[in-house]
Amino acid sequence: MRPTLFVFTGGSLVGYVHLRPVYRGEDAQNGIVQMSDLAAAASADEIIAVWETQDIALACEIPARHEGPGLNILYASATTQLVHCYTYQERKVGRADNGLWSIEPQWTSSGQAQPITGIEPPIAELIELAFQPLPTVLDDALSVAAAHLEDHGYSVRLTA
């Protein structure tokens, strides 16, 4: 799954953004951070970010938070930040029509909430910028931010 950011204002989902196609290294790191534009434009008071540990480590060329695969679900507000990490083993369940293996996760952790110490640097920066006000205020900042992100290859869906 591509890293995804869900944006909430006043307890309601405003929209979400999936990471654009990226090159390894700095482009991947910048791509993740730039997803925060949607939250900033919405004046978000809560966000949820979802990513796979090894995918982020490989794409961003940074050390993984833990060995093996893991699905991370981060909740953040301006005052609270928690991450749930669900580690798993991959079990092959058969081949798809295209010849690739279908994989099923065998969960190896309960995903108990943890503080965000040791969080990946691009995720930490995404959190920080998500709650920063935009330098200029537009009447329709959310739509402008969504269009800008889409123009740069992100998949964006507004729900409000």
PDB file of C-alpha atoms in Angstrom:
ATOM      1  CA  MET A   1       0.000   0.000   0.000  1.00  0.00           C
ATOM      2  CA  ARG A   2       1.232   3.481  -0.823  1.00  0.00           C
ATOM      3  CA  PRO A   3       1.646   5.881   2.085  1.00  0.00           C
ATOM      4  CA  THR A   4      -1.672   7.614   2.656  1.00  0.00           C
ATOM      5  CA  LEU A   5      -2.710  10.648   4.685  1.00  0.00           C
ATOM      6  CA  PHE A   6      -6.278  11.087   5.933  1.00  0.00           C
ATOM      7  CA  VAL A   7      -7.262  14.634   6.948  1.00  0.00           C
ATOM      8  CA  PHE A   8      -9.913  15.512   9.557  1.00  0.00           C
ATOM      9  CA  THR A   9     -11.427  18.834  10.602  1.00  0.00           C
ATOM     10  CA  GLY A  10     -13.953  19.078  13.409  1.00  0.00           C
ATOM     11  CA  GLY A  11     -14.186  15.294  13.648  1.00  0.00           C
ATOM     12  CA  SER A  12     -15.119  14.858   9.971  1.00  0.00           C
ATOM     13  CA  LEU A  13     -13.012  13.358   7.203  1.00  0.00           C
ATOM     14  CA  VAL A  14     -12.160  16.128   4.747  1.00  0.00           C
ATOM     15  CA  GLY A  15     -10.197  13.992   2.313  1.00  0.00           C
ATOM     16  CA  TYR A  16      -7.155  11.837   1.766  1.00  0.00           C
ATOM     17  CA  VAL A  17      -4.062  11.715  -0.400  1.00  0.00           C
ATOM     18  CA  HIS A  18      -1.988   8.750  -1.643  1.00  0.00           C
ATOM     19  CA  LEU A  19       1.707   9.233  -2.326  1.00  0.00           C
ATOM     20  CA  ARG A  20       2.619   9.953  -5.952  1.00  0.00           C
ATOM     21  CA  PRO A  21       5.073   7.695  -7.833  1.00  0.00           C
ATOM     22  CA  VAL A  22       8.531   8.541  -6.469  1.00  0.00           C
ATOM     23  CA  TYR A  23      12.209   7.860  -7.076  1.00  0.00           C
ATOM     24  CA  ARG A  24      14.268   6.446  -4.236  1.00  0.00           C
ATOM     25  CA  GLY A  25      15.935   8.780  -1.792  1.00  0.00           C
ATOM     26  CA  GLU A  26      15.248  12.473  -1.518  1.00  0.00           C
ATOM     27  CA  ASP A  27      12.332  12.428  -3.983  1.00  0.00           C
ATOM     28  CA  ALA A  28      10.518   9.804  -1.880  1.00  0.00           C
ATOM     29  CA  GLN A  29      11.164  11.768   1.307  1.00  0.00           C
ATOM     30  CA  ASN A  30       9.938  15.019  -0.265  1.00  0.00           C
ATOM     31  CA  GLY A  31       6.909  13.260  -1.739  1.00  0.00           C
ATOM     32  CA  ILE A  32       5.824  12.025   1.678  1.00  0.00           C
ATOM     33  CA  VAL A  33       6.332  15.418   3.311  1.00  0.00           C
ATOM     34  CA  GLN A  34       4.394  17.233   0.561  1.00  0.00           C
ATOM     35  CA  MET A  35       1.267  15.224   1.378  1.00  0.00           C
ATOM     36  CA  SER A  36       1.002  17.498   4.438  1.00  0.00           C
ATOM     37  CA  ASP A  37      -0.132  20.311   2.096  1.00  0.00           C
ATOM     38  CA  LEU A  38      -3.631  18.832   2.047  1.00  0.00           C
ATOM     39  CA  ALA A  39      -3.862  18.890   5.858  1.00  0.00           C
ATOM     40  CA  ALA A  40      -2.456  22.404   6.115  1.00  0.00           C
ATOM     41  CA  ALA A  41      -4.884  23.686   3.477  1.00  0.00           C
ATOM     42  CA  ALA A  42      -7.796  22.106   5.328  1.00  0.00           C
ATOM     43  CA  SER A  43      -6.667  23.573   8.672  1.00  0.00           C
ATOM     44  CA  ALA A  44      -6.752  19.991   9.925  1.00  0.00           C
ATOM     45  CA  ASP A  45      -7.081  19.319  13.616  1.00  0.00           C
ATOM     46  CA  GLU A  46      -6.410  15.573  13.242  1.00  0.00           C
ATOM     47  CA  ILE A  47      -4.627  13.352  10.745  1.00  0.00           C
ATOM     48  CA  ILE A  48      -4.128   9.644  10.251  1.00  0.00           C
ATOM     49  CA  ALA A  49      -1.117   8.481   8.251  1.00  0.00           C
ATOM     50  CA  VAL A  50      -0.703   4.900   7.053  1.00  0.00           C
ATOM     51  CA  TRP A  51       2.459   3.312   5.629  1.00  0.00           C
ATOM     52  CA  GLU A  52       4.408   0.071   5.408  1.00  0.00           C
ATOM     53  CA  THR A  53       7.694   0.056   7.331  1.00  0.00           C
ATOM     54  CA  GLN A  54       9.956  -1.648   4.818  1.00  0.00           C
ATOM     55  CA  ASP A  55       8.492   0.228   1.832  1.00  0.00           C
ATOM     56  CA  ILE A  56       9.268   3.604   3.425  1.00  0.00           C
ATOM     57  CA  ALA A  57      12.746   2.492   4.501  1.00  0.00           C
ATOM     58  CA  LEU A  58      13.600   1.245   1.014  1.00  0.00           C
ATOM     59  CA  ALA A  59      12.051   4.191  -0.857  1.00  0.00           C
ATOM     60  CA  CYS A  60      13.563   6.849   1.418  1.00  0.00           C
ATOM     61  CA  GLU A  61      16.882   5.009   1.855  1.00  0.00           C
ATOM     62  CA  ILE A  62      16.634   5.203   5.644  1.00  0.00           C
ATOM     63  CA  PRO A  63      16.906   2.523   8.352  1.00  0.00           C
ATOM     64  CA  ALA A  64      13.706   0.589   9.042  1.00  0.00           C
ATOM     65  CA  ARG A  65      12.044   1.075  12.440  1.00  0.00           C
ATOM     66  CA  HIS A  66      12.016  -2.690  12.940  1.00  0.00           C
ATOM     67  CA  GLU A  67      12.938  -5.870  11.107  1.00  0.00           C
ATOM     68  CA  GLY A  68      10.408  -7.371   8.751  1.00  0.00           C
ATOM     69  CA  PRO A  69       7.228  -5.907   7.325  1.00  0.00           C
ATOM     70  CA  GLY A  70       4.832  -3.826   9.369  1.00  0.00           C
ATOM     71  CA  LEU A  71       1.733  -1.750   8.758  1.00  0.00           C
ATOM     72  CA  ASN A  72       1.866   1.556  10.640  1.00  0.00           C
ATOM     73  CA  ILE A  73      -1.198   3.617  11.495  1.00  0.00           C
ATOM     74  CA  LEU A  74      -0.399   6.977  13.048  1.00  0.00           C
ATOM     75  CA  TYR A  75      -2.895   9.258  14.740  1.00  0.00           C
ATOM     76  CA  ALA A  76      -1.840  12.852  15.311  1.00  0.00           C
ATOM     77  CA  SER A  77      -3.383  16.082  16.483  1.00  0.00           C
ATOM     78  CA  ALA A  78      -1.614  19.251  17.520  1.00  0.00           C
ATOM     79  CA  THR A  79      -1.194  17.761  21.020  1.00  0.00           C
ATOM     80  CA  THR A  80      -1.285  13.957  20.669  1.00  0.00           C
ATOM     81  CA  GLN A  81       0.745  11.577  18.528  1.00  0.00           C
ATOM     82  CA  LEU A  82       0.449   7.792  18.685  1.00  0.00           C
ATOM     83  CA  VAL A  83       1.462   5.071  16.271  1.00  0.00           C
ATOM     84  CA  HIS A  84       0.074   1.552  16.031  1.00  0.00           C
ATOM     85  CA  CYS A  85       2.521  -0.826  14.371  1.00  0.00           C
ATOM     86  CA  TYR A  86       1.161  -4.151  13.146  1.00  0.00           C
ATOM     87  CA  THR A  87       4.076  -6.418  12.242  1.00  0.00           C
ATOM     88  CA  TYR A  88       3.434  -9.458  10.099  1.00  0.00           C
ATOM     89  CA  GLN A  89       4.956 -12.337   8.168  1.00  0.00           C
ATOM     90  CA  GLU A  90       4.034 -12.756   4.520  1.00  0.00           C
ATOM     91  CA  ARG A  91       2.398 -16.060   3.563  1.00  0.00           C
ATOM     92  CA  LYS A  92       2.123 -16.984  -0.099  1.00  0.00           C
ATOM     93  CA  VAL A  93      -1.413 -18.093  -0.936  1.00  0.00           C
ATOM     94  CA  GLY A  94      -1.093 -18.746  -4.675  1.00  0.00           C
ATOM     95  CA  ARG A  95      -0.303 -17.068  -7.934  1.00  0.00           C
ATOM     96  CA  ALA A  96      -2.477 -14.442  -9.545  1.00  0.00           C
ATOM     97  CA  ASP A  97      -3.380 -14.534 -13.246  1.00  0.00           C
ATOM     98  CA  ASN A  98      -0.394 -12.271 -13.969  1.00  0.00           C
ATOM     99  CA  GLY A  99       2.006 -14.820 -12.431  1.00  0.00           C
ATOM    100  CA  LEU A 100       2.769 -12.800  -9.301  1.00  0.00           C
ATOM    101  CA  TRP A 101       2.355 -14.379  -5.879  1.00  0.00           C
ATOM    102  CA  SER A 102      -0.680 -13.386  -3.825  1.00  0.00           C
ATOM    103  CA  ILE A 103       0.383 -12.659  -0.279  1.00  0.00           C
ATOM    104  CA  GLU A 104      -1.643 -12.851   2.912  1.00  0.00           C
ATOM    105  CA  PRO A 105      -0.385 -11.250   6.121  1.00  0.00           C
ATOM    106  CA  GLN A 106       0.060 -13.377   9.232  1.00  0.00           C
ATOM    107  CA  TRP A 107      -0.041 -10.754  11.991  1.00  0.00           C
ATOM    108  CA  THR A 108       2.706 -11.076  14.623  1.00  0.00           C
ATOM    109  CA  SER A 109       1.820  -8.109  16.867  1.00  0.00           C
ATOM    110  CA  SER A 110      -1.301  -6.610  18.385  1.00  0.00           C
ATOM    111  CA  GLY A 111      -0.566  -3.076  17.195  1.00  0.00           C
ATOM    112  CA  GLN A 112      -0.634  -1.625  20.693  1.00  0.00           C
ATOM    113  CA  ALA A 113      -0.309   2.172  20.617  1.00  0.00           C
ATOM    114  CA  GLN A 114       3.238   3.455  21.064  1.00  0.00           C
ATOM    115  CA  PRO A 115       4.787   6.904  21.331  1.00  0.00           C
ATOM    116  CA  ILE A 116       6.288   8.053  18.054  1.00  0.00           C
ATOM    117  CA  THR A 117       9.926   7.886  19.164  1.00  0.00           C
ATOM    118  CA  GLY A 118      12.120   6.721  16.313  1.00  0.00           C
ATOM    119  CA  ILE A 119       9.520   7.636  13.696  1.00  0.00           C
ATOM    120  CA  GLU A 120      10.786   7.915  10.142  1.00  0.00           C
ATOM    121  CA  PRO A 121      12.067  11.477   9.451  1.00  0.00           C
ATOM    122  CA  PRO A 122       9.731  12.163   6.488  1.00  0.00           C
ATOM    123  CA  ILE A 123       6.723  11.060   8.564  1.00  0.00           C
ATOM    124  CA  ALA A 124       7.849  13.288  11.460  1.00  0.00           C
ATOM    125  CA  GLU A 125       8.123  16.249   9.079  1.00  0.00           C
ATOM    126  CA  LEU A 126       4.727  15.438   7.543  1.00  0.00           C
ATOM    127  CA  ILE A 127       3.182  15.611  11.032  1.00  0.00           C
ATOM    128  CA  GLU A 128       4.886  18.906  11.832  1.00  0.00           C
ATOM    129  CA  LEU A 129       3.847  20.596   8.576  1.00  0.00           C
ATOM    130  CA  ALA A 130       0.298  19.204   8.606  1.00  0.00           C
ATOM    131  CA  PHE A 131      -0.599  21.525  11.472  1.00  0.00           C
ATOM    132  CA  GLN A 132       1.269  24.607  10.214  1.00  0.00           C
ATOM    133  CA  PRO A 133      -0.942  27.342   8.770  1.00  0.00           C
ATOM    134  CA  LEU A 134      -0.416  28.109   5.104  1.00  0.00           C
ATOM    135  CA  PRO A 135       1.589  31.275   4.388  1.00  0.00           C
ATOM    136  CA  THR A 136      -1.261  32.716   2.331  1.00  0.00           C
ATOM    137  CA  VAL A 137      -4.950  32.199   2.866  1.00  0.00           C
ATOM    138  CA  LEU A 138      -7.065  31.465  -0.190  1.00  0.00           C
ATOM    139  CA  ASP A 139     -10.834  31.336  -0.255  1.00  0.00           C
ATOM    140  CA  ASP A 140     -10.690  27.768  -1.564  1.00  0.00           C
ATOM    141  CA  ALA A 141      -7.298  26.629  -0.230  1.00  0.00           C
ATOM    142  CA  LEU A 142      -8.368  22.994   0.063  1.00  0.00           C
ATOM    143  CA  SER A 143      -9.421  22.679  -3.588  1.00  0.00           C
ATOM    144  CA  VAL A 144      -6.307  24.547  -4.725  1.00  0.00           C
ATOM    145  CA  ALA A 145      -4.055  22.252  -2.669  1.00  0.00           C
ATOM    146  CA  ALA A 146      -5.852  19.148  -3.965  1.00  0.00           C
ATOM    147  CA  ALA A 147      -5.504  20.307  -7.585  1.00  0.00           C
ATOM    148  CA  HIS A 148      -1.818  21.132  -7.051  1.00  0.00           C
ATOM    149  CA  LEU A 149      -1.140  17.695  -5.551  1.00  0.00           C
ATOM    150  CA  GLU A 150      -3.039  15.947  -8.359  1.00  0.00           C
ATOM    151  CA  ASP A 151      -1.056  17.927 -10.941  1.00  0.00           C
ATOM    152  CA  HIS A 152       2.082  16.472  -9.367  1.00  0.00           C
ATOM    153  CA  GLY A 153       0.879  12.857  -9.547  1.00  0.00           C
ATOM    154  CA  TYR A 154      -0.759  12.356  -6.140  1.00  0.00           C
ATOM    155  CA  SER A 155      -4.102  10.623  -5.894  1.00  0.00           C
ATOM    156  CA  VAL A 156      -6.430  12.902  -3.920  1.00  0.00           C
ATOM    157  CA  ARG A 157     -10.027  12.476  -2.837  1.00  0.00           C
ATOM    158  CA  LEU A 158     -11.985  15.236  -1.090  1.00  0.00           C
ATOM    159  CA  THR A 159     -15.040  14.177   0.887  1.00  0.00           C
ATOM    160  CA  ALA A 160     -16.230  17.566   2.130  1.00  0.00           C
TER     161      ALA A 160
END
